[in-house]
Amino acid sequence: SGAVLTDGMISLESNSSAVFFPLHVQEELWARLRGRDRIDQQSKDGTKILLSGLKMLVVFQRGGAFVQTESTAQYANKDYFEMFRRDQRHREGGTRVPLLQIDGRGASIAGVRIGDPTRPITDPSKMTAIEEAIGKRMLTAEYVIKNPQPGKDPRRMYKNKSLQKDKEEGSKGHGRKVIYSACDPSLYSFDVNGVEMTPKTFFQSSYGNELRYPHMPIVYFSNLGRHKGAWLPIEYVYQAFGKSKENTEEMVNNILKYHDVYAGKDYVNEVGDKLNRLSMTGAEGARFGDRLARWGIQIESRALEETAKLLRAPRIKFKNDVARANNGSFNLNRVQFSMPAKMTSFVVVNFSGNRNSCYKWVQNQMKVAKSHEMDIPGTLMDISNNNRDLDLVTVHYGGHDDVADALDTVAQAIQKAKMLYLHDSQGFYARNDSFFHTYCYSGEQEEEFECIVLPPINRGGAPGLLLDYRKYTSETQYLSHKITTSDGHVHKARLMLKISCTNDLIDPLDFRYQNGRHQACRHRGETITWHDVTFVGICYSCPQENNLVLSEADVQSKEFVHLAEDWEIDFPSIALIYKPDDSKALYNRIKVCSNHFGGIQSQCAVKGKYESQRAPDQYASNIATKINAKLSTIYDKAVSWTSENEGPGDRGALPWVGEVPTLVVGVGMVHGMGYSNKSVVSASLCLDSGCMRLSHSCFIQKKDDIISDGVMKDIIQVWTFRVVLHD
């Protein structure tokens, strides 16, 4: 990968296996397509450009090394392309251009004309334009230390950064992204061993570097190794290529057209042609092929032929319809999920700074999830449809460093919502004669149960649990209360419900509040049906006393048999996170919630994406499919869709996988850095033949690219155990 990039190929993102040809080669590649297939390299709005390249992965098998090569196309932001077009260094292998460009007419920063670069920028309108222009680019900083320590690399490079605010407490640059001088201490300075320095004096005294344009701006770079961040002179800052973050219908159509043109044998020929071009990239005498030849390696542009079985294409099927794709996207309007999940509770964390936008998304998300037949209890719908009630489960972040504060903010939301769900602080459940229905872990084996959380009997007390009567292994698990009656007798009982028109008592787990009505369920084999009923009241059934029934009037005092510990209860089902933008740092921080809060799932939405949707319901439907997968349990086995291959013995499985017993495992490895001698192996194990339900496991082994025998056996053992649970 490094050799490819030094010979003029372009990378749109760090750590990617995809590389794209230099821009003069791009022009040749796309010239072939403009007339015949009507694929325009430039987007209609003129802001994006389609680049053609290769994706390569080295595969070691059969005692040899093979390069698995694919043809690929990706949109990049056009402003990068234009600057590369003007800067002819790309023909000699350059992969970035300076942010500050000097020419005969003066200078420009990120395309904004500024005039004389030896004088400070004072025009507020130019400052705004410069900051907006830099904000659209991926940045790389590079400088060379002229007096490095012995044995130390003199070059410093920080790659693929985006413009960020300085959030360090006590910094003079706090809250800003760009400061318009590297030498004015009134704008920015910092203390170094008791000496106040500007960036100009620091680079001069510490590194022996004299800035050529000290009156030009400095730019803030965050997360620079052991340093939290640093302000760097703009003459050290370059703009790197960056892929477009948009995904418009035009972009999708053109990429699909591109792959339609190069399909079948044409695809094989296209890969061969690109491999041949790859061998010719680079300056004369230093081409990529020449570099490989030093190690006795040459590029083989002919494809390796293999015999393979052609599988039937599976059909994706929802509960009420077969899925139909249009330009690579499924229309999820009015689709019913095959096996919908149950959401028992949620919390909301709003990092966007816009309360109304967040609440509109949550309300629409709940409405759409319910339209897909996800089980959203009536009480949750009441909460989600009222901004005042949503406040009871929402925390609106107002700090200065959302990444650093992310986990604490989620914890605040969980703690805030606990009073509502577990303690019924607002009387939602009491007012609607309903219960908080969820899952818990109880007993010596910490088995998972469906359960009802009962609000504390006394103020300041702990909630109680009523466990699943269909799964109990001892009478103690079946019981919910110890009742003391007025005659002093103590009775062991289970909470039950009375409804009109029958003398039969209803278990709370067979009772719900939905769409403003009470319903009870009937079990006939595996079939469950719900019927509207009229709630009369609660009572207590005593199984050890010939099912003696006690009314509330008989109760002098009561206590719970099972007190609910926080860690035992599956609460909340999910944390809904509303982000201000697509930044990876906040997203990555949020995604470790499960590690900190007992396996709680999280689902993110982005304010800008949601507000720009012409069809917000489709956006919410896409998110609903993710939520449905994340909430899937061994009880409901929730999946949004199933597969059918219309072949003999079709049981809703993927072709071939369902024909014979098949284990499908996805494995990833991460190696410790530096002196660490550990590797982490994570495995995703398919539990069903449709490969829709996954079980995850994680192991540590001695640092190695090969999974050890012991770890592989453990992976299979975990899979076997969980398949038994699943089935």
XYZ file of C-alpha atoms in Angstrom:
727
model
C 0.000 0.000 0.000
C 2.799 2.400 0.901
C 4.629 1.624 -2.330
C 1.513 2.279 -4.385
C 0.913 5.675 -2.783
C 4.503 6.825 -3.255
C 4.127 6.213 -6.979
C 1.322 8.682 -7.538
C -1.806 6.740 -6.592
C -4.366 8.557 -4.442
C -5.965 7.392 -1.172
C -9.276 8.988 -0.139
C -9.127 7.842 3.477
C -6.580 6.475 5.870
C -6.148 2.721 6.385
C -8.091 1.903 3.230
C -7.279 -0.883 0.777
C -8.684 1.234 -2.093
C -6.318 3.390 -4.184
C -7.167 5.614 -7.140
C -5.164 6.553 -10.228
C -3.453 9.947 -10.675
C -5.664 12.594 -12.192
C -4.133 12.549 -15.676
C -4.890 8.781 -15.792
C -8.418 9.439 -14.503
C -9.084 11.583 -17.556
C -8.105 8.695 -19.840
C -10.218 6.163 -17.929
C -13.374 8.269 -17.971
C -12.999 9.490 -21.559
C -13.984 5.972 -22.677
C -17.318 6.161 -20.818
C -18.668 9.658 -21.501
C -20.202 9.038 -24.908
C -21.180 5.394 -24.954
C -22.571 4.923 -21.452
C -23.403 8.496 -20.424
C -21.596 8.382 -17.095
C -20.396 11.861 -16.234
C -17.329 12.035 -14.044
C -18.486 15.326 -12.524
C -21.727 15.592 -10.514
C -24.465 17.893 -11.825
C -23.975 20.386 -9.013
C -20.263 20.582 -9.848
C -19.100 19.765 -6.303
C -18.034 16.114 -6.651
C -15.871 14.063 -8.985
C -15.971 10.298 -9.591
C -12.594 8.566 -9.349
C -11.696 5.111 -10.643
C -9.289 2.789 -8.889
C -8.492 -0.593 -7.420
C -9.149 -2.288 -4.130
C -6.465 -4.823 -3.267
C -6.163 -7.389 -0.512
C -3.274 -9.817 -0.102
C -4.458 -13.379 0.552
C -2.072 -16.113 1.732
C -3.180 -19.616 0.804
C -1.898 -22.841 -0.777
C 1.646 -21.879 0.165
C 1.581 -18.687 -1.923
C 0.540 -15.040 -1.854
C -2.324 -13.859 -4.044
C -3.589 -10.339 -4.538
C -7.365 -10.221 -4.543
C -8.075 -7.231 -6.779
C -11.367 -5.459 -7.401
C -12.250 -2.512 -9.595
C -13.835 0.316 -7.647
C -15.199 3.837 -8.106
C -15.692 6.495 -5.434
C -16.791 10.118 -5.351
C -14.348 12.729 -4.032
C -15.003 16.388 -3.306
C -14.298 18.370 -6.472
C -12.396 21.184 -4.754
C -9.603 18.695 -4.009
C -9.622 17.638 -7.638
C -9.360 21.211 -8.938
C -6.394 22.008 -6.708
C -4.671 18.832 -7.818
C -5.352 19.745 -11.434
C -3.644 23.109 -10.917
C -0.765 21.598 -8.976
C 1.017 19.409 -11.515
C 3.049 17.664 -8.824
C 0.523 14.828 -8.902
C 2.208 13.699 -12.121
C 5.367 13.170 -10.066
C 3.719 11.319 -7.216
C 2.492 14.192 -4.994
C -0.653 13.336 -3.034
C -1.480 16.658 -1.375
C -1.272 20.421 -2.001
C -0.509 23.291 0.396
C -3.435 25.047 2.023
C -1.520 28.328 1.590
C -0.726 28.870 -2.098
C 1.497 31.691 -3.377
C 1.330 32.908 -6.984
C 2.007 36.037 -9.023
C -1.226 37.690 -7.836
C -0.505 37.209 -4.146
C -1.803 34.277 -2.117
C -4.877 32.191 -1.368
C -5.906 29.941 1.511
C -8.040 26.946 0.556
C -9.037 28.815 -2.606
C -9.912 32.117 -0.851
C -7.861 35.053 -2.199
C -6.085 36.982 0.587
C -3.623 39.265 -1.206
C -0.212 39.858 0.405
C 0.774 36.855 2.639
C 3.289 38.973 4.573
C 0.523 41.128 6.070
C -2.130 40.073 8.614
C -5.668 39.194 7.476
C -8.107 41.663 9.068
C -11.204 41.452 6.838
C -13.956 39.618 8.857
C -15.682 38.398 5.688
C -12.451 36.794 4.449
C -11.911 35.198 7.856
C -15.370 33.622 7.673
C -14.801 32.412 4.103
C -11.385 30.941 5.007
C -12.763 29.029 7.995
C -15.657 27.638 5.925
C -13.308 26.592 3.111
C -10.820 24.877 5.449
C -13.709 23.159 7.255
C -14.667 21.349 4.038
C -11.254 19.728 3.653
C -9.315 16.837 5.141
C -6.007 18.167 6.429
C -2.470 16.841 6.768
C 0.306 18.720 8.597
C 3.976 18.085 7.937
C 7.207 19.826 8.945
C 10.853 18.894 9.432
C 12.756 19.643 12.650
C 16.122 21.148 11.730
C 17.788 20.270 15.027
C 16.315 16.869 15.985
C 17.507 14.832 18.929
C 20.073 12.164 17.986
C 18.401 9.040 16.631
C 14.984 10.745 16.334
C 13.051 11.067 13.062
C 13.232 14.762 12.081
C 9.918 14.633 10.217
C 6.592 15.260 11.926
C 3.383 14.313 10.113
C -0.254 14.324 11.247
C -2.536 12.869 8.583
C -6.230 13.068 7.716
C -7.438 15.559 10.301
C -10.532 17.754 10.133
C -10.895 21.298 11.427
C -11.836 21.201 15.119
C -12.346 23.645 17.977
C -9.689 24.049 20.648
C -11.487 22.677 23.722
C -8.558 22.662 26.134
C -9.309 24.480 29.376
C -7.050 27.471 29.991
C -5.956 27.737 26.358
C -6.077 31.207 24.793
C -7.457 29.534 21.685
C -10.345 27.900 23.559
C -13.454 27.638 21.376
C -11.711 28.734 18.146
C -10.624 26.758 15.074
C -8.459 29.323 13.255
C -6.402 32.205 14.723
C -5.194 34.839 12.281
C -1.527 35.210 13.246
C 1.335 32.956 14.292
C 3.318 35.796 15.825
C 0.845 38.060 17.677
C 0.880 37.197 21.432
C -2.349 39.172 21.963
C -4.149 36.623 19.752
C -2.436 33.442 20.919
C 0.521 32.475 23.128
C 1.385 29.698 25.560
C 3.802 28.953 28.368
C 6.905 26.800 27.786
C 8.968 26.289 30.958
C 7.971 29.696 32.271
C 8.546 31.518 28.955
C 5.554 32.932 27.048
C 5.804 31.939 23.388
C 3.908 32.348 20.128
C 3.891 29.554 17.504
C 6.542 31.549 15.586
C 8.975 31.777 18.517
C 8.261 28.187 19.586
C 9.105 26.659 16.199
C 12.165 28.908 15.971
C 13.615 28.169 19.427
C 12.529 24.531 19.809
C 12.887 23.177 16.270
C 15.165 25.656 14.492
C 12.428 26.455 11.966
C 11.899 30.012 10.738
C 8.331 30.653 9.545
C 8.219 32.266 6.104
C 4.765 33.781 6.687
C 4.376 34.448 10.438
C 1.401 36.778 9.898
C -0.608 33.995 8.289
C -3.184 31.982 10.347
C -2.608 29.014 12.635
C -4.984 26.020 12.583
C -5.975 23.755 15.492
C -5.269 20.012 15.204
C -6.837 17.751 17.871
C -5.731 14.325 19.179
C -2.033 14.449 18.290
C -0.689 11.389 20.105
C 0.284 12.128 23.706
C -0.640 15.782 23.143
C -4.318 16.671 23.313
C -3.918 19.050 20.404
C -1.781 21.821 18.956
C -1.954 25.021 16.918
C 0.106 24.664 13.723
C 1.141 27.379 11.224
C -0.857 27.186 8.022
C 2.293 26.981 5.896
C 2.795 23.480 7.361
C -0.753 22.396 6.532
C -1.774 20.590 3.349
C -5.096 19.363 2.107
C -5.390 15.668 1.472
C -7.859 13.967 -0.785
C -11.099 13.103 0.959
C -14.043 10.995 -0.203
C -17.431 12.662 -0.436
C -19.620 12.046 2.598
C -22.787 12.565 0.586
C -24.738 9.732 -1.023
C -27.238 11.310 -3.402
C -29.451 9.438 -5.853
C -27.321 10.713 -8.751
C -24.142 9.379 -7.113
C -25.710 5.969 -6.417
C -27.024 5.704 -9.992
C -23.667 6.571 -11.563
C -21.726 4.079 -9.440
C -24.294 1.375 -10.245
C -23.992 2.267 -13.960
C -20.219 2.026 -13.673
C -20.459 -1.515 -12.298
C -23.097 -2.417 -14.916
C -20.712 -1.378 -17.694
C -17.903 -3.495 -16.258
C -19.766 -6.719 -15.500
C -18.931 -10.343 -16.228
C -15.910 -10.801 -18.511
C -15.691 -7.035 -19.033
C -15.034 -6.733 -15.304
C -12.143 -9.201 -15.489
C -10.693 -7.308 -18.462
C -11.099 -3.975 -16.654
C -9.208 -5.265 -13.600
C -6.444 -6.557 -15.873
C -6.206 -3.207 -17.677
C -5.984 -1.329 -14.371
C -3.312 -3.688 -13.037
C -1.296 -3.039 -16.182
C -1.709 0.725 -15.678
C -0.674 0.317 -12.046
C 2.605 -1.280 -13.134
C 3.297 1.837 -15.255
C 2.589 4.499 -12.575
C 5.357 6.637 -11.142
C 8.258 8.567 -12.600
C 10.521 7.027 -15.232
C 12.869 4.526 -13.588
C 10.895 4.514 -10.336
C 7.622 2.964 -11.405
C 5.617 0.763 -9.096
C 6.523 -2.307 -11.145
C 10.212 -1.398 -10.958
C 10.017 -1.135 -7.171
C 8.376 -4.564 -6.883
C 11.034 -6.061 -9.160
C 13.689 -5.351 -6.520
C 12.033 -8.059 -4.389
C 11.564 -10.396 -7.336
C 7.832 -9.571 -7.518
C 5.924 -8.709 -10.655
C 2.309 -7.741 -11.221
C 0.327 -10.465 -12.955
C -2.582 -8.829 -14.743
C -4.216 -12.109 -15.801
C -6.968 -13.335 -13.501
C -6.630 -16.694 -11.756
C -9.427 -18.986 -12.965
C -11.403 -20.980 -10.385
C -14.381 -23.335 -10.598
C -17.303 -22.191 -8.479
C -20.901 -23.111 -7.832
C -23.424 -20.568 -9.085
C -25.957 -19.985 -6.324
C -29.560 -18.963 -6.770
C -30.160 -15.381 -5.803
C -32.031 -15.277 -2.476
C -35.256 -13.310 -2.214
C -35.543 -10.949 0.726
C -38.995 -11.294 2.225
C -40.809 -9.208 4.805
C -43.864 -10.417 6.691
C -46.325 -8.932 4.224
C -44.336 -8.556 0.995
C -41.222 -9.432 -0.960
C -38.536 -6.732 -0.755
C -38.002 -4.747 -3.947
C -34.801 -2.839 -4.510
C -34.600 0.352 -6.561
C -31.071 1.517 -7.409
C -29.663 -0.477 -4.524
C -32.147 0.808 -1.940
C -35.123 -1.040 -0.449
C -38.424 0.791 -0.194
C -39.501 0.130 3.401
C -42.761 2.057 3.248
C -45.620 0.112 4.920
C -43.400 -2.948 5.342
C -44.064 -5.262 8.289
C -40.937 -6.809 9.802
C -40.881 -10.610 9.652
C -40.303 -11.011 13.386
C -40.449 -7.626 15.126
C -38.554 -6.911 18.335
C -39.923 -5.448 21.549
C -38.687 -2.108 22.853
C -39.490 -1.935 26.560
C -37.753 1.357 27.364
C -35.467 3.999 25.918
C -33.436 7.040 26.870
C -32.495 9.956 24.650
C -29.202 11.882 24.615
C -29.225 15.036 22.513
C -25.774 16.298 21.496
C -27.113 18.403 18.607
C -27.950 21.541 20.595
C -31.414 21.631 18.991
C -34.140 20.358 21.322
C -37.046 20.585 18.856
C -35.181 18.781 16.062
C -34.241 15.964 18.456
C -37.822 15.518 19.663
C -39.197 15.506 16.100
C -36.791 12.705 15.228
C -37.655 10.608 18.314
C -41.409 11.017 17.775
C -41.140 10.136 14.089
C -38.800 7.221 14.862
C -41.301 5.699 17.298
C -44.192 6.181 14.895
C -42.297 4.504 12.026
C -41.015 1.642 14.230
C -44.590 0.940 15.290
C -45.719 0.973 11.643
C -43.257 -1.896 11.041
C -45.068 -3.758 13.872
C -42.242 -3.402 16.370
C -43.711 -3.862 19.841
C -43.744 -0.345 21.321
C -45.824 -0.439 24.540
C -48.575 2.149 24.825
C -46.867 3.920 27.716
C -43.732 4.427 25.606
C -45.822 5.891 22.782
C -47.427 8.290 25.265
C -43.975 9.422 26.398
C -42.608 9.803 22.884
C -45.577 11.862 21.649
C -45.259 14.587 24.262
C -42.247 16.909 24.532
C -42.822 17.476 28.247
C -42.829 13.737 28.922
C -39.856 13.157 26.615
C -37.899 15.507 28.866
C -38.212 12.854 31.583
C -35.991 10.438 29.629
C -33.775 12.953 27.794
C -30.545 14.745 28.592
C -29.635 17.742 26.406
C -25.862 18.173 26.362
C -24.656 21.750 26.829
C -20.952 21.335 27.537
C -17.849 22.098 25.484
C -16.340 18.646 24.862
C -18.997 16.151 23.811
C -16.470 13.353 23.148
C -14.923 13.503 26.616
C -18.333 13.904 28.289
C -20.242 11.346 26.168
C -20.342 8.435 28.623
C -21.155 10.662 31.616
C -24.008 12.205 29.630
C -25.441 8.782 28.741
C -25.162 7.787 32.418
C -27.130 10.914 33.399
C -29.906 9.995 30.959
C -30.099 6.433 32.332
C -30.249 7.673 35.917
C -32.905 10.239 35.025
C -35.103 7.697 33.219
C -34.742 5.122 36.000
C -37.153 7.069 38.192
C -39.745 7.084 35.413
C -39.564 3.411 34.404
C -38.549 1.580 37.574
C -40.147 3.829 40.212
C -43.117 5.114 38.139
C -42.316 8.607 39.436
C -44.862 10.231 37.116
C -47.575 7.622 37.703
C -47.713 6.570 34.023
C -48.097 2.888 34.830
C -50.422 3.398 37.815
C -52.605 5.805 35.854
C -52.945 3.372 32.932
C -53.249 0.241 35.138
C -50.207 -1.239 33.409
C -46.690 -2.438 34.221
C -43.116 -1.988 33.046
C -42.503 -5.190 31.102
C -38.841 -6.059 30.409
C -36.211 -8.787 30.900
C -33.954 -9.563 33.850
C -31.272 -11.944 35.089
C -32.137 -13.845 38.247
C -31.333 -16.999 40.193
C -28.052 -18.731 40.933
C -27.429 -19.366 37.227
C -28.360 -15.755 36.339
C -30.865 -16.998 33.800
C -32.705 -14.529 31.615
C -36.419 -14.108 32.361
C -39.220 -12.051 31.003
C -40.393 -10.021 33.948
C -42.539 -7.226 35.324
C -40.834 -4.484 37.346
C -43.084 -3.525 40.263
C -42.669 0.037 41.634
C -41.409 0.304 45.244
C -44.031 -0.403 47.905
C -42.731 2.388 50.124
C -41.105 5.705 49.274
C -37.358 5.215 49.043
C -37.661 1.441 48.686
C -36.382 -0.783 45.904
C -38.492 -2.023 42.972
C -39.549 -5.673 42.870
C -39.662 -8.331 40.164
C -42.380 -10.669 38.946
C -40.688 -13.432 36.928
C -41.900 -15.410 33.924
C -44.293 -18.114 35.167
C -43.606 -20.266 32.093
C -39.947 -20.685 32.920
C -39.760 -21.051 36.687
C -37.740 -23.931 38.127
C -38.741 -23.406 41.760
C -41.793 -22.115 43.566
C -39.771 -19.219 44.923
C -39.206 -17.956 41.398
C -42.953 -18.111 40.757
C -43.849 -16.000 43.802
C -43.812 -12.200 43.798
C -45.019 -11.130 47.319
C -45.157 -12.036 50.976
C -48.565 -10.836 52.168
C -49.494 -10.247 55.801
C -53.264 -10.122 56.320
C -55.167 -8.410 59.150
C -55.340 -11.707 61.109
C -51.535 -11.825 61.228
C -51.099 -14.718 58.797
C -48.285 -14.551 56.225
C -49.102 -15.757 52.709
C -46.731 -16.381 49.811
C -48.431 -15.130 46.679
C -48.117 -14.039 43.067
C -49.618 -10.800 41.820
C -52.523 -11.476 39.420
C -55.130 -9.392 37.600
C -58.919 -9.500 37.443
C -60.749 -8.608 34.246
C -64.455 -8.409 33.535
C -66.594 -11.191 32.034
C -64.464 -14.046 33.454
C -63.498 -15.570 36.780
C -60.098 -16.571 35.437
C -57.185 -14.559 36.758
C -54.743 -13.046 34.271
C -50.989 -13.104 34.816
C -49.436 -9.613 34.421
C -47.071 -11.024 31.787
C -50.136 -11.861 29.663
C -51.538 -8.342 29.979
C -50.634 -5.057 28.289
C -51.733 -1.493 27.625
C -51.745 -0.743 23.889
C -53.275 2.078 21.849
C -55.246 3.310 24.851
C -56.776 -0.129 25.562
C -56.035 -3.043 27.896
C -55.395 -6.378 26.224
C -54.885 -9.973 27.408
C -53.256 -12.739 25.395
C -54.201 -16.337 24.744
C -51.650 -19.070 24.114
C -52.546 -21.842 21.682
C -49.388 -23.792 21.035
C -46.920 -21.290 19.606
C -49.716 -18.955 18.488
C -50.400 -15.883 20.639
C -53.424 -13.664 20.082
C -54.317 -10.451 21.923
C -57.886 -9.418 22.823
C -59.292 -6.218 24.305
C -60.379 -6.611 27.941
C -61.686 -4.426 30.766
C -59.374 -4.163 33.758
C -61.100 -4.674 37.153
C -58.263 -4.747 39.694
C -55.255 -6.555 41.134
C -55.242 -9.503 43.527
C -52.840 -12.099 44.924
C -52.946 -15.856 44.254
C -51.424 -18.231 46.862
C -50.316 -21.494 45.124
C -49.418 -23.204 48.408
C -52.936 -22.635 49.757
C -55.054 -24.152 46.986
C -54.734 -20.913 44.992
C -56.357 -18.822 47.697
C -57.057 -15.352 46.244
C -56.468 -12.246 48.353
C -57.753 -8.804 47.397
C -56.010 -5.513 48.183
C -58.532 -5.009 51.002
C -57.198 -8.190 52.695
C -53.626 -6.879 52.734
C -52.270 -5.293 55.892
C -48.654 -5.190 54.669
C -46.612 -6.712 51.866
C -43.031 -7.109 50.707
C -41.388 -8.318 47.526
C -39.966 -11.828 47.223
C -37.534 -10.596 44.527
C -35.957 -7.175 44.944
C -34.639 -5.683 41.721
C -30.942 -4.872 41.558
C -29.983 -2.395 38.837
C -27.640 -4.814 37.109
C -30.337 -7.499 36.936
C -32.804 -5.499 34.858
C -32.543 -5.025 31.105
C -32.905 -1.264 31.268
C -32.988 0.744 29.152
C -33.546 -1.327 26.012
C -31.656 1.234 23.954
C -30.091 4.680 24.129
C -31.159 6.917 21.236
C -28.356 9.364 20.445
C -28.943 12.511 18.364
C -25.606 13.757 17.011
C -24.852 17.197 15.551
C -22.776 15.808 12.662
C -21.033 12.737 11.262
C -17.870 13.092 13.334
C -16.228 9.762 14.116
C -14.804 10.748 17.502
C -18.203 11.162 19.193
C -19.620 8.112 17.405
C -16.731 5.893 18.519
C -17.092 7.074 22.108
C -20.821 6.371 22.162
C -20.291 2.872 20.815
C -18.442 1.766 23.957
C -21.606 2.354 26.010
C -22.217 -1.397 26.078
C -18.877 -1.936 27.818
C -19.734 0.558 30.558
C -23.467 0.148 31.140
C -24.212 -3.571 31.189
C -24.655 -4.251 27.479
C -27.011 -1.348 26.722
C -27.430 -0.894 22.976
C -27.169 2.499 21.295
C -28.555 3.899 18.071
C -27.336 7.154 16.533
C -29.028 9.602 14.191
C -27.436 12.711 12.691
C -29.242 16.045 12.850
C -28.032 17.245 9.453
C -29.009 14.009 7.720
C -32.439 13.854 9.333
C -33.320 17.474 8.604
C -32.224 17.174 4.955
C -34.433 14.163 4.225
C -37.182 14.627 1.660
C -38.680 11.395 3.009
C -37.866 11.300 6.751
C -39.941 8.122 7.173
C -37.517 6.196 4.924
C -34.588 7.448 7.030
C -36.439 6.359 10.176
C -37.228 2.964 8.584
C -33.541 2.340 7.871
C -32.786 3.082 11.515
C -35.708 0.886 12.626
C -34.137 -2.154 10.891
C -30.974 -1.577 12.963
C -32.933 -1.146 16.190
C -34.901 -4.311 15.451
C -31.649 -6.271 15.083
C -30.093 -4.768 18.212
C -33.146 -5.568 20.372
C -33.441 -9.166 19.162
C -33.491 -11.654 22.071
C -33.690 -15.413 22.546
C -37.404 -14.841 23.228
C -38.580 -13.026 20.100
C -35.739 -14.039 17.695
C -36.433 -10.742 15.960
C -35.369 -10.239 12.341
C -36.525 -7.538 9.940
C -36.671 -9.902 6.970
C -36.042 -13.500 6.027
C -34.451 -15.114 2.978
C -35.966 -17.594 0.583
C -34.219 -19.144 -2.390
C -37.211 -20.834 -4.063
C -35.260 -24.073 -4.211
C -36.120 -27.574 -2.971
C -36.514 -27.776 0.778
C -36.486 -23.987 1.182
C -36.722 -23.229 4.914
C -36.113 -19.516 4.779
C -32.350 -20.007 4.560
C -29.667 -18.570 2.331
C -28.774 -20.747 -0.683
C -26.222 -23.443 0.142
C -26.061 -22.421 3.810
C -29.480 -23.979 4.341
C -28.833 -27.099 2.261
C -26.381 -28.742 4.670
C -25.431 -27.975 8.291
C -23.143 -24.964 7.918
C -21.208 -22.826 10.391
C -20.825 -19.194 9.295
C -18.255 -17.248 11.320
C -16.821 -13.781 10.831
C -13.533 -13.144 12.627
C -11.564 -9.960 13.206
C -8.184 -9.500 14.866
C -6.562 -6.505 16.533
C -2.919 -6.599 17.595
C -1.453 -4.773 20.570
C 0.780 -1.821 19.743
C 4.499 -1.590 20.425
C 5.777 -4.046 23.030
C 2.377 -5.626 23.681
C 2.419 -9.378 23.034
C -1.376 -9.814 22.877
C -3.860 -10.141 20.038
C -7.620 -9.742 20.477
C -9.784 -12.114 18.425
C -13.465 -11.252 18.041
C -15.930 -13.585 16.348
C -19.464 -13.091 15.034
C -21.306 -16.395 14.851
C -24.459 -16.901 12.778
C -27.183 -18.630 14.799
C -29.652 -19.187 11.970
C -29.420 -20.376 8.380
C -30.572 -16.979 7.150
C -27.476 -15.404 8.757
C -29.645 -12.705 10.354
C -29.055 -13.394 14.054
C -25.548 -13.174 15.409
C -23.796 -14.096 18.614
C -20.528 -12.375 19.500
C -17.518 -13.552 21.461
C -14.086 -12.125 22.187
C -10.798 -13.809 23.165
C -7.186 -12.846 23.864
C -4.244 -14.844 22.587
C -0.495 -14.478 22.114
C 0.280 -11.937 19.381
C -0.089 -13.729 16.050
C -1.839 -13.361 12.692
C -3.099 -16.952 12.986
C -5.926 -17.891 15.366
C -4.578 -20.366 17.906
C -6.102 -23.847 18.204
C -7.341 -23.094 21.724
C -9.110 -19.891 20.719
C -10.687 -21.554 17.673
C -12.018 -24.358 19.874
C -13.398 -21.785 22.327
C -15.151 -19.941 19.476
C -16.842 -23.159 18.341
C -17.748 -24.097 21.918
C -19.411 -20.709 22.496
C -21.258 -21.037 19.188
C -22.525 -24.538 20.062
C -23.797 -23.374 23.455
C -25.588 -20.363 21.990
C -27.132 -22.302 19.100
C -28.681 -24.621 21.692
C -30.061 -21.590 23.564
C -31.289 -20.054 20.311
C -33.118 -23.172 19.166
